[in-house]
Amino acid sequence: MLSRADNQLITQVGPGTPMGEVFRRYWLPAMLSTELPEPDCAPAKVRLLGEDLVAFRATSGKVGVIETWCPHRNANLYWGRNEEEGLRCIYHGWKFAADGQCVDMPNEPPTSRFAEKIRVKAYQAEDRGGVIWIYMGAREDTPPLPDMEWMRLPADHRVASKRMQYCNWLQNLEGEVDSSHVSFLHSTLGADGQRAVGGNGDTHPVFSVLETAWGLAIAARRDAGPDQYYWRITPYMLPSFTIVPGPMGYTGQGPAGGSYIFTGAVPVDDTNMIGMTVFFNPEGAIHMGPAVETDEHFNPVQNKANEYGISRADQKTKSFTGIPGIRVQDMAVQEDQKGPISDRTTEHLGTSDLGVIATRQRLLKQLKGLQQGAEPAEPRNPQAFNIRSLAMTADRAIPWQELMERHMVRREPPVQAGTRLVEG
């Protein structure tokens, strides 16, 4: 469990908070490209790390992300006109470029230079891989975008989707690094009504964790006969990203091609988050729907108000939960985890929680290092994020670190020598 003080440190992300400062060192996938489909289209509301923002695609195609309130009389710039390379406030016509500079004040005298003195807060944005990334740190210290494989694939090799989720971002991330829940939350029932455990049926994996250049490699080992292990290795990429094998990922004796799933748990504020999911297939076109069905505002159709569509009859005869949809099953337990910010002081963690424990340790290590003036190195190493996940059986004599370097790391630099955090 975490102390109350550490739980607050690790979950609060607003301006000036320690974890908020960590997030402001990284590019964050906050929007789908389709939310700003063309130059001079309607702007979009964005709330990120406790700040209300407006995003717009300028005439040149560049994405601007600026603060919501016009500095003249505090009108909401979301109602503005997106025209001629800037967003114009409808109240008095003040116009702002993508970098936040006021470029026109039509209600001031033609000779006035007042506009040169006015600037709104603006953040950098890049449209890559069907996703709009936003960087909320200091402009002069901007790192490169992370070099994730799916960002460089052809458009038909990936499907990006977005949903709102009504809980703290850490609850989602902890679910992504927890391999042991798959044998329960996402399992189905056999004809006899008993839980049908997928894979090799081993429900108590042995975890090992290694600190890496991207964050952590979290390995879950299960028995697969007398001579083999079944390995599931999840890369946790700072600050809140993971990749897991998709329905046709690594299987059997080795990589068989197929899909992977990138997930970003992006904080809206302390009690809400954006779930960004990208299905991708490096080998060819992918045909997947969105991870969760949503309305036009990205609110999930299955939600807490309608009990996530749970069927108690199906829970007795078809699935362990009775809730349709893997991602919705995750949402149900994450959004209703003793409040929107889980009280981790009351937990009782076991050996199967070592991945979760290590993730918290890694976050707190970076947070406290930054408090002491140590800037995180991970954002400056974009190639480290060019990795895959792994799920495969292998001879017991093969170290899992060797499997990771052979099948997960896509190119140089290789996995950096890490420090073993926990092992069980």
Coordinates of C-alpha atoms in Angstrom, one line a residue:
M1 CA 0.0 0.0 0.0
L2 CA 1.0 3.6 -0.3
S3 CA 1.1 6.2 2.5
R4 CA -1.6 8.9 2.3
A5 CA 1.1 11.5 1.5
D6 CA 2.6 9.4 -1.3
N7 CA -0.9 8.6 -2.7
Q8 CA -1.6 12.3 -2.9
L9 CA 1.7 13.0 -4.5
I10 CA 1.3 10.4 -7.2
T11 CA -2.3 11.1 -8.1
Q12 CA -2.5 14.9 -8.2
V13 CA -1.6 16.5 -11.5
G14 CA -2.8 20.1 -11.5
P15 CA -0.5 23.1 -12.1
G16 CA 2.3 23.3 -9.6
T17 CA 1.8 19.7 -8.2
P18 CA 4.9 17.4 -8.3
M19 CA 3.3 14.8 -10.5
G20 CA 1.8 17.5 -12.7
E21 CA 5.4 18.7 -13.2
V22 CA 6.4 15.2 -14.2
F23 CA 3.7 15.0 -16.8
R24 CA 4.7 18.4 -18.1
R25 CA 8.1 16.9 -19.1
Y26 CA 6.4 14.5 -21.6
W27 CA 4.4 14.8 -24.8
L28 CA 0.9 13.6 -24.1
P29 CA -1.6 12.0 -26.6
A30 CA -4.7 14.1 -25.9
M31 CA -6.8 14.2 -29.1
L32 CA -7.6 12.3 -32.2
S33 CA -6.6 13.9 -35.5
T34 CA -10.2 13.7 -36.6
E35 CA -11.2 16.1 -33.8
L36 CA -9.6 18.8 -35.9
P37 CA -10.3 17.4 -39.4
E38 CA -9.2 20.2 -41.6
P39 CA -7.7 23.7 -41.6
D40 CA -9.9 26.5 -40.2
C41 CA -12.4 23.9 -38.9
A42 CA -14.3 24.4 -35.6
P43 CA -12.1 24.6 -32.5
A44 CA -12.3 21.9 -29.8
K45 CA -12.4 22.0 -26.1
V46 CA -9.5 20.3 -24.3
R47 CA -9.0 19.9 -20.5
L48 CA -5.6 18.5 -19.6
L49 CA -3.6 18.3 -16.3
G50 CA -6.3 20.5 -14.7
E51 CA -6.2 23.3 -17.3
D52 CA -9.0 24.3 -19.7
L53 CA -7.7 24.8 -23.2
V54 CA -8.9 25.3 -26.8
A55 CA -7.3 23.5 -29.7
F56 CA -7.6 24.7 -33.4
R57 CA -6.1 23.8 -36.7
A58 CA -4.9 26.9 -38.4
T59 CA -5.1 27.7 -42.1
S60 CA -1.6 26.2 -42.6
G61 CA -2.7 23.0 -40.9
K62 CA -0.6 23.7 -37.8
V63 CA -2.4 22.8 -34.5
G64 CA -2.6 25.5 -31.9
V65 CA -3.5 24.8 -28.2
I66 CA -4.1 27.9 -26.2
E67 CA -5.7 28.8 -22.9
T68 CA -9.5 29.1 -22.9
W69 CA -10.0 32.7 -21.7
C70 CA -9.4 35.8 -23.9
P71 CA -7.2 38.1 -21.9
H72 CA -9.3 41.1 -22.9
R73 CA -12.5 40.5 -21.0
N74 CA -12.3 36.8 -20.2
A75 CA -14.6 35.6 -23.0
N76 CA -14.3 31.9 -23.9
L77 CA -12.2 31.5 -27.0
Y78 CA -14.0 28.2 -27.8
W79 CA -16.7 30.3 -29.4
G80 CA -14.2 32.0 -31.6
R81 CA -13.8 32.2 -35.4
N82 CA -10.9 30.0 -36.8
E83 CA -9.7 32.0 -39.7
E84 CA -6.6 33.2 -41.6
E85 CA -4.0 31.5 -39.4
G86 CA -5.6 32.4 -36.0
L87 CA -8.5 32.1 -33.6
R88 CA -10.5 35.3 -33.3
C89 CA -12.6 36.1 -30.2
I90 CA -16.2 36.8 -31.1
Y91 CA -16.6 39.4 -28.3
H92 CA -14.3 42.1 -29.6
G93 CA -12.4 40.5 -32.4
W94 CA -9.0 40.0 -30.8
K95 CA -7.1 37.3 -32.7
F96 CA -4.5 34.9 -31.5
A97 CA -2.0 32.8 -33.5
A98 CA -1.1 29.2 -32.6
D99 CA 1.9 30.4 -30.5
G100 CA -0.5 32.5 -28.3
Q101 CA 0.6 35.9 -29.7
C102 CA -2.2 38.4 -30.3
V103 CA -2.0 39.4 -33.9
D104 CA -5.0 41.7 -34.4
M105 CA -7.0 44.1 -32.3
P106 CA -9.6 45.5 -34.6
N107 CA -11.3 47.5 -31.8
E108 CA -8.1 49.5 -31.1
P109 CA -6.8 52.4 -33.3
P110 CA -4.9 51.3 -36.4
T111 CA -1.7 52.9 -35.0
S112 CA -1.9 51.0 -31.8
R113 CA 0.9 48.5 -30.9
F114 CA -1.0 47.1 -27.9
A115 CA -1.4 43.7 -29.6
E116 CA 2.4 43.2 -29.5
K117 CA 2.2 43.2 -25.7
I118 CA -0.6 40.6 -25.4
R119 CA 0.0 36.9 -25.4
V120 CA -2.1 34.0 -24.1
K121 CA -0.6 30.8 -22.7
A122 CA 0.0 28.4 -25.5
Y123 CA 1.3 24.9 -25.7
Q124 CA 3.0 23.0 -28.5
A125 CA 1.1 20.4 -30.5
E126 CA 2.1 17.8 -33.1
D127 CA -0.2 15.7 -35.3
R128 CA 1.4 12.2 -35.6
G129 CA 0.0 8.7 -36.1
G130 CA -3.7 9.8 -36.1
V131 CA -3.2 11.4 -32.7
I132 CA -2.6 15.1 -31.6
W133 CA 0.2 15.2 -29.0
I134 CA 0.4 18.2 -26.7
Y135 CA 3.5 19.3 -24.7
M136 CA 2.7 21.4 -21.6
G137 CA 6.2 22.1 -20.4
A138 CA 8.5 25.0 -21.0
R139 CA 8.9 25.8 -24.7
E140 CA 12.6 26.2 -24.5
D141 CA 13.0 22.7 -23.1
T142 CA 10.8 20.8 -25.5
P143 CA 11.9 17.2 -26.0
P144 CA 11.4 15.3 -29.3
L145 CA 8.2 13.2 -29.7
P146 CA 8.6 9.6 -28.5
D147 CA 9.5 7.3 -31.4
M148 CA 6.7 4.8 -31.1
E149 CA 6.4 2.2 -33.8
W150 CA 2.7 2.8 -34.5
M151 CA 3.3 6.5 -35.1
R152 CA 5.3 5.7 -38.2
L153 CA 3.0 3.0 -39.7
P154 CA 0.6 3.6 -42.7
A155 CA -2.8 4.8 -41.7
D156 CA -4.5 1.4 -42.5
H157 CA -2.1 -0.3 -40.1
R158 CA -3.5 1.4 -37.0
V159 CA -6.8 2.4 -35.5
A160 CA -6.8 5.0 -32.8
S161 CA -9.8 5.7 -30.5
K162 CA -10.4 7.9 -27.5
R163 CA -12.7 7.6 -24.5
M164 CA -13.4 9.6 -21.3
Q165 CA -12.9 7.7 -18.1
Y166 CA -14.1 8.9 -14.8
C167 CA -11.4 8.1 -12.3
N168 CA -7.8 9.1 -11.6
W169 CA -5.4 8.2 -14.3
L170 CA -3.3 5.9 -12.1
Q171 CA -6.2 3.4 -11.6
N172 CA -6.2 2.8 -15.4
L173 CA -2.4 2.5 -15.6
E174 CA -2.2 0.1 -12.7
G175 CA -4.7 -2.1 -14.5
E176 CA -2.6 -2.1 -17.6
V177 CA 0.6 -3.3 -15.8
D178 CA -1.4 -6.0 -13.8
S179 CA -1.1 -9.2 -15.9
S180 CA -2.7 -11.4 -13.2
H181 CA -6.2 -9.9 -13.5
V182 CA -6.6 -11.2 -17.1
S183 CA -7.2 -14.7 -15.8
F184 CA -10.3 -13.4 -13.9
L185 CA -11.8 -10.1 -15.1
H186 CA -11.6 -11.0 -18.8
S187 CA -12.3 -14.7 -18.6
T188 CA -15.2 -16.6 -20.0
L189 CA -17.3 -19.5 -18.6
G190 CA -17.4 -23.0 -20.1
A191 CA -20.4 -25.1 -20.7
D192 CA -20.4 -26.3 -17.1
G193 CA -20.5 -22.7 -15.9
Q194 CA -16.9 -22.8 -14.5
R195 CA -14.3 -20.1 -15.4
A196 CA -12.4 -21.1 -18.5
V197 CA -8.9 -19.9 -17.8
G198 CA -7.1 -18.8 -21.0
G199 CA -3.6 -19.7 -22.0
N200 CA -2.1 -22.5 -20.0
G201 CA -4.4 -22.1 -17.0
D202 CA -1.7 -20.9 -14.6
T203 CA -3.5 -18.2 -12.6
H204 CA -0.6 -17.3 -10.2
P205 CA 2.2 -15.8 -12.4
V206 CA 5.7 -15.1 -11.0
F207 CA 6.7 -11.5 -11.7
S208 CA 10.1 -9.9 -12.4
V209 CA 10.6 -6.2 -13.1
L210 CA 13.5 -4.4 -14.7
E211 CA 14.2 -0.7 -14.9
T212 CA 14.8 0.3 -18.5
A213 CA 15.4 3.4 -20.7
W214 CA 11.6 3.8 -21.3
G215 CA 10.5 3.0 -17.8
L216 CA 9.9 -0.6 -16.8
A217 CA 9.8 -4.0 -18.3
I218 CA 7.2 -6.1 -16.3
A219 CA 7.5 -9.8 -16.9
A220 CA 4.9 -12.3 -15.8
R221 CA 6.0 -16.0 -15.9
R222 CA 3.6 -18.9 -16.0
D223 CA 4.4 -22.6 -16.2
A224 CA 3.9 -24.2 -19.6
G225 CA 4.8 -27.8 -19.1
P226 CA 8.0 -29.3 -17.6
D227 CA 10.4 -27.6 -20.0
Q228 CA 8.9 -24.2 -20.9
Y229 CA 7.5 -21.0 -19.4
Y230 CA 4.8 -18.8 -20.9
W231 CA 6.0 -15.2 -20.7
R232 CA 4.0 -12.0 -20.9
I233 CA 6.2 -9.0 -20.9
T234 CA 4.6 -5.5 -20.7
P235 CA 6.6 -2.4 -21.3
Y236 CA 5.5 0.4 -19.0
M237 CA 6.6 3.7 -20.7
L238 CA 6.8 6.8 -18.6
P239 CA 4.7 8.6 -17.7
S240 CA 1.5 6.6 -18.3
F241 CA 1.8 4.5 -21.5
T242 CA 1.8 0.7 -22.1
I243 CA 1.7 -1.8 -24.9
V244 CA 0.2 -5.2 -24.7
P245 CA -0.2 -8.0 -27.3
G246 CA -3.5 -7.8 -29.3
P247 CA -5.7 -10.7 -30.2
M248 CA -3.2 -11.9 -32.8
G249 CA 0.1 -10.9 -31.1
Y250 CA 2.9 -13.2 -30.1
T251 CA 1.6 -16.7 -29.7
G252 CA 2.9 -20.3 -29.5
Q253 CA 6.7 -20.7 -30.0
G254 CA 7.4 -17.2 -31.3
P255 CA 6.2 -14.1 -33.0
A256 CA 3.4 -14.8 -35.4
G257 CA 2.7 -11.3 -36.5
G258 CA -0.5 -9.6 -35.7
S259 CA -1.6 -6.7 -33.6
Y260 CA -0.6 -4.8 -30.5
I261 CA -2.4 -2.4 -28.3
F262 CA -1.0 0.9 -27.1
T263 CA -2.8 2.6 -24.2
G264 CA -2.3 6.0 -22.8
A265 CA -3.8 7.1 -19.5
V266 CA -3.8 10.8 -19.9
P267 CA -4.9 12.9 -16.9
V268 CA -7.7 15.4 -17.5
D269 CA -7.5 16.4 -13.8
D270 CA -7.3 14.5 -10.6
T271 CA -10.6 12.6 -11.0
N272 CA -11.0 12.2 -14.8
M273 CA -8.8 10.9 -17.6
I274 CA -8.6 10.4 -21.3
G275 CA -8.1 6.8 -22.4
M276 CA -6.2 6.8 -25.7
T277 CA -6.0 3.4 -27.4
V278 CA -4.3 2.5 -30.6
F279 CA -4.6 -1.0 -32.2
F280 CA -1.7 -1.5 -34.6
N281 CA -0.3 -4.2 -36.9
P282 CA 3.2 -3.6 -38.1
E283 CA 2.8 -6.3 -40.8
G284 CA -0.3 -5.1 -42.6
A285 CA -3.8 -3.6 -42.5
I286 CA -5.8 -3.9 -39.3
H287 CA -9.5 -4.0 -39.1
M288 CA -10.7 -3.2 -35.6
G289 CA -13.4 -1.1 -34.1
P290 CA -12.9 1.4 -31.3
A291 CA -11.9 0.0 -27.9
V292 CA -15.1 1.4 -26.4
E293 CA -18.3 2.6 -28.0
T294 CA -18.7 6.3 -27.2
D295 CA -21.0 9.3 -28.0
E296 CA -19.9 12.4 -29.9
H297 CA -18.2 13.7 -26.7
F298 CA -16.2 10.5 -26.2
N299 CA -18.4 9.4 -23.2
P300 CA -18.7 5.6 -23.1
V301 CA -22.1 4.3 -24.0
Q302 CA -21.6 1.6 -21.3
N303 CA -21.0 3.5 -18.1
K304 CA -21.5 3.5 -14.4
A305 CA -25.0 5.1 -14.8
N306 CA -26.3 2.0 -16.7
E307 CA -24.1 -0.4 -14.7
Y308 CA -21.8 -1.0 -17.8
G309 CA -24.5 -3.2 -19.4
I310 CA -23.9 -6.0 -16.9
S311 CA -26.1 -9.1 -17.3
R312 CA -26.3 -11.2 -14.1
A313 CA -27.6 -14.0 -16.3
D314 CA -24.5 -13.9 -18.5
Q315 CA -22.4 -13.8 -15.4
K316 CA -23.7 -17.2 -14.5
T317 CA -23.4 -18.7 -17.9
K318 CA -21.1 -16.8 -20.3
S319 CA -18.5 -14.6 -18.7
F320 CA -16.8 -14.1 -15.3
T321 CA -18.2 -10.5 -15.1
G322 CA -21.3 -10.5 -17.2
I323 CA -20.1 -7.2 -18.6
P324 CA -19.6 -7.2 -22.4
G325 CA -16.3 -5.8 -23.7
I326 CA -12.8 -6.2 -22.3
R327 CA -12.1 -2.4 -22.0
V328 CA -15.5 -1.9 -20.4
Q329 CA -14.7 -4.6 -17.9
D330 CA -11.6 -2.6 -17.0
M331 CA -13.5 0.6 -16.7
A332 CA -16.0 -1.0 -14.3
V333 CA -13.4 -1.9 -11.8
Q334 CA -11.3 1.2 -12.2
E335 CA -14.0 3.7 -12.0
D336 CA -15.5 2.1 -8.9
Q337 CA -12.4 1.5 -6.9
K338 CA -13.3 3.0 -3.6
G339 CA -13.8 6.4 -5.2
P340 CA -12.4 8.3 -8.2
I341 CA -9.1 8.4 -6.4
S342 CA -8.5 5.0 -4.8
D343 CA -7.5 5.1 -1.2
R344 CA -4.3 3.0 -1.4
T345 CA -3.7 3.1 2.3
T346 CA -6.3 0.4 2.8
E347 CA -4.9 -2.1 0.2
H348 CA -3.4 -5.5 1.0
L349 CA -1.0 -6.3 -1.8
G350 CA 0.4 -9.7 -2.6
T351 CA 3.2 -11.2 -4.8
S352 CA 1.0 -10.8 -7.9
D353 CA 1.0 -7.1 -7.4
L354 CA 4.7 -6.6 -7.9
G355 CA 4.2 -4.9 -11.3
V356 CA 1.9 -2.4 -9.7
I357 CA 4.3 -1.8 -6.8
A358 CA 7.2 -1.3 -9.1
T359 CA 5.2 1.2 -11.3
R360 CA 4.4 3.2 -8.2
Q361 CA 8.1 3.1 -7.1
R362 CA 9.2 4.2 -10.6
L363 CA 6.8 7.2 -10.6
L364 CA 7.7 8.3 -7.1
K365 CA 11.4 8.0 -7.9
Q366 CA 11.0 10.3 -10.9
L367 CA 8.7 12.7 -9.0
K368 CA 11.0 13.0 -6.1
G369 CA 14.1 13.3 -8.3
L370 CA 12.5 16.2 -10.1
Q371 CA 11.7 17.9 -6.8
Q372 CA 15.4 17.7 -6.1
G373 CA 16.3 19.3 -9.5
A374 CA 17.0 16.1 -11.5
E375 CA 15.3 16.4 -14.9
P376 CA 14.0 13.0 -16.2
A377 CA 16.1 11.5 -18.9
E378 CA 13.4 9.4 -20.6
P379 CA 11.8 12.2 -22.7
R380 CA 15.2 13.0 -24.3
N381 CA 15.6 9.4 -25.5
P382 CA 12.8 9.0 -28.0
Q383 CA 14.2 5.8 -29.6
A384 CA 13.8 4.0 -26.3
F385 CA 10.0 4.1 -26.9
N386 CA 10.3 2.1 -30.1
I387 CA 9.3 -1.3 -28.5
R388 CA 6.7 -3.9 -28.6
S389 CA 5.1 -6.2 -26.0
L390 CA 5.6 -9.9 -25.8
A391 CA 3.5 -13.0 -25.0
M392 CA 5.1 -16.3 -25.9
T393 CA 6.3 -19.7 -24.6
A394 CA 10.0 -20.4 -24.5
D395 CA 12.5 -22.9 -23.0
R396 CA 13.0 -22.4 -19.4
A397 CA 16.7 -22.0 -19.9
I398 CA 16.2 -18.7 -21.9
P399 CA 16.3 -15.6 -19.7
W400 CA 13.4 -13.4 -20.2
Q401 CA 15.7 -10.4 -20.7
E402 CA 17.0 -12.2 -23.7
L403 CA 13.5 -12.7 -25.1
M404 CA 12.8 -9.1 -24.5
E405 CA 15.8 -7.8 -26.4
R406 CA 15.3 -10.3 -29.2
H407 CA 11.5 -9.7 -29.8
M408 CA 10.6 -6.4 -28.2
V409 CA 13.3 -3.8 -28.8
R410 CA 12.9 -2.7 -32.4
R411 CA 16.3 -1.0 -33.0
E412 CA 19.2 0.8 -31.4
P413 CA 19.8 1.9 -28.8
P414 CA 19.2 -1.5 -27.1
V415 CA 17.7 -1.9 -23.6
Q416 CA 19.9 -0.1 -21.2
A417 CA 21.4 -2.1 -18.3
G418 CA 18.8 -1.7 -15.6
T419 CA 18.4 -2.2 -11.8
R420 CA 16.2 -5.0 -10.7
L421 CA 13.5 -3.4 -8.6
V422 CA 11.4 -6.3 -7.4
E423 CA 11.3 -10.0 -8.2
G424 CA 9.1 -12.8 -6.9

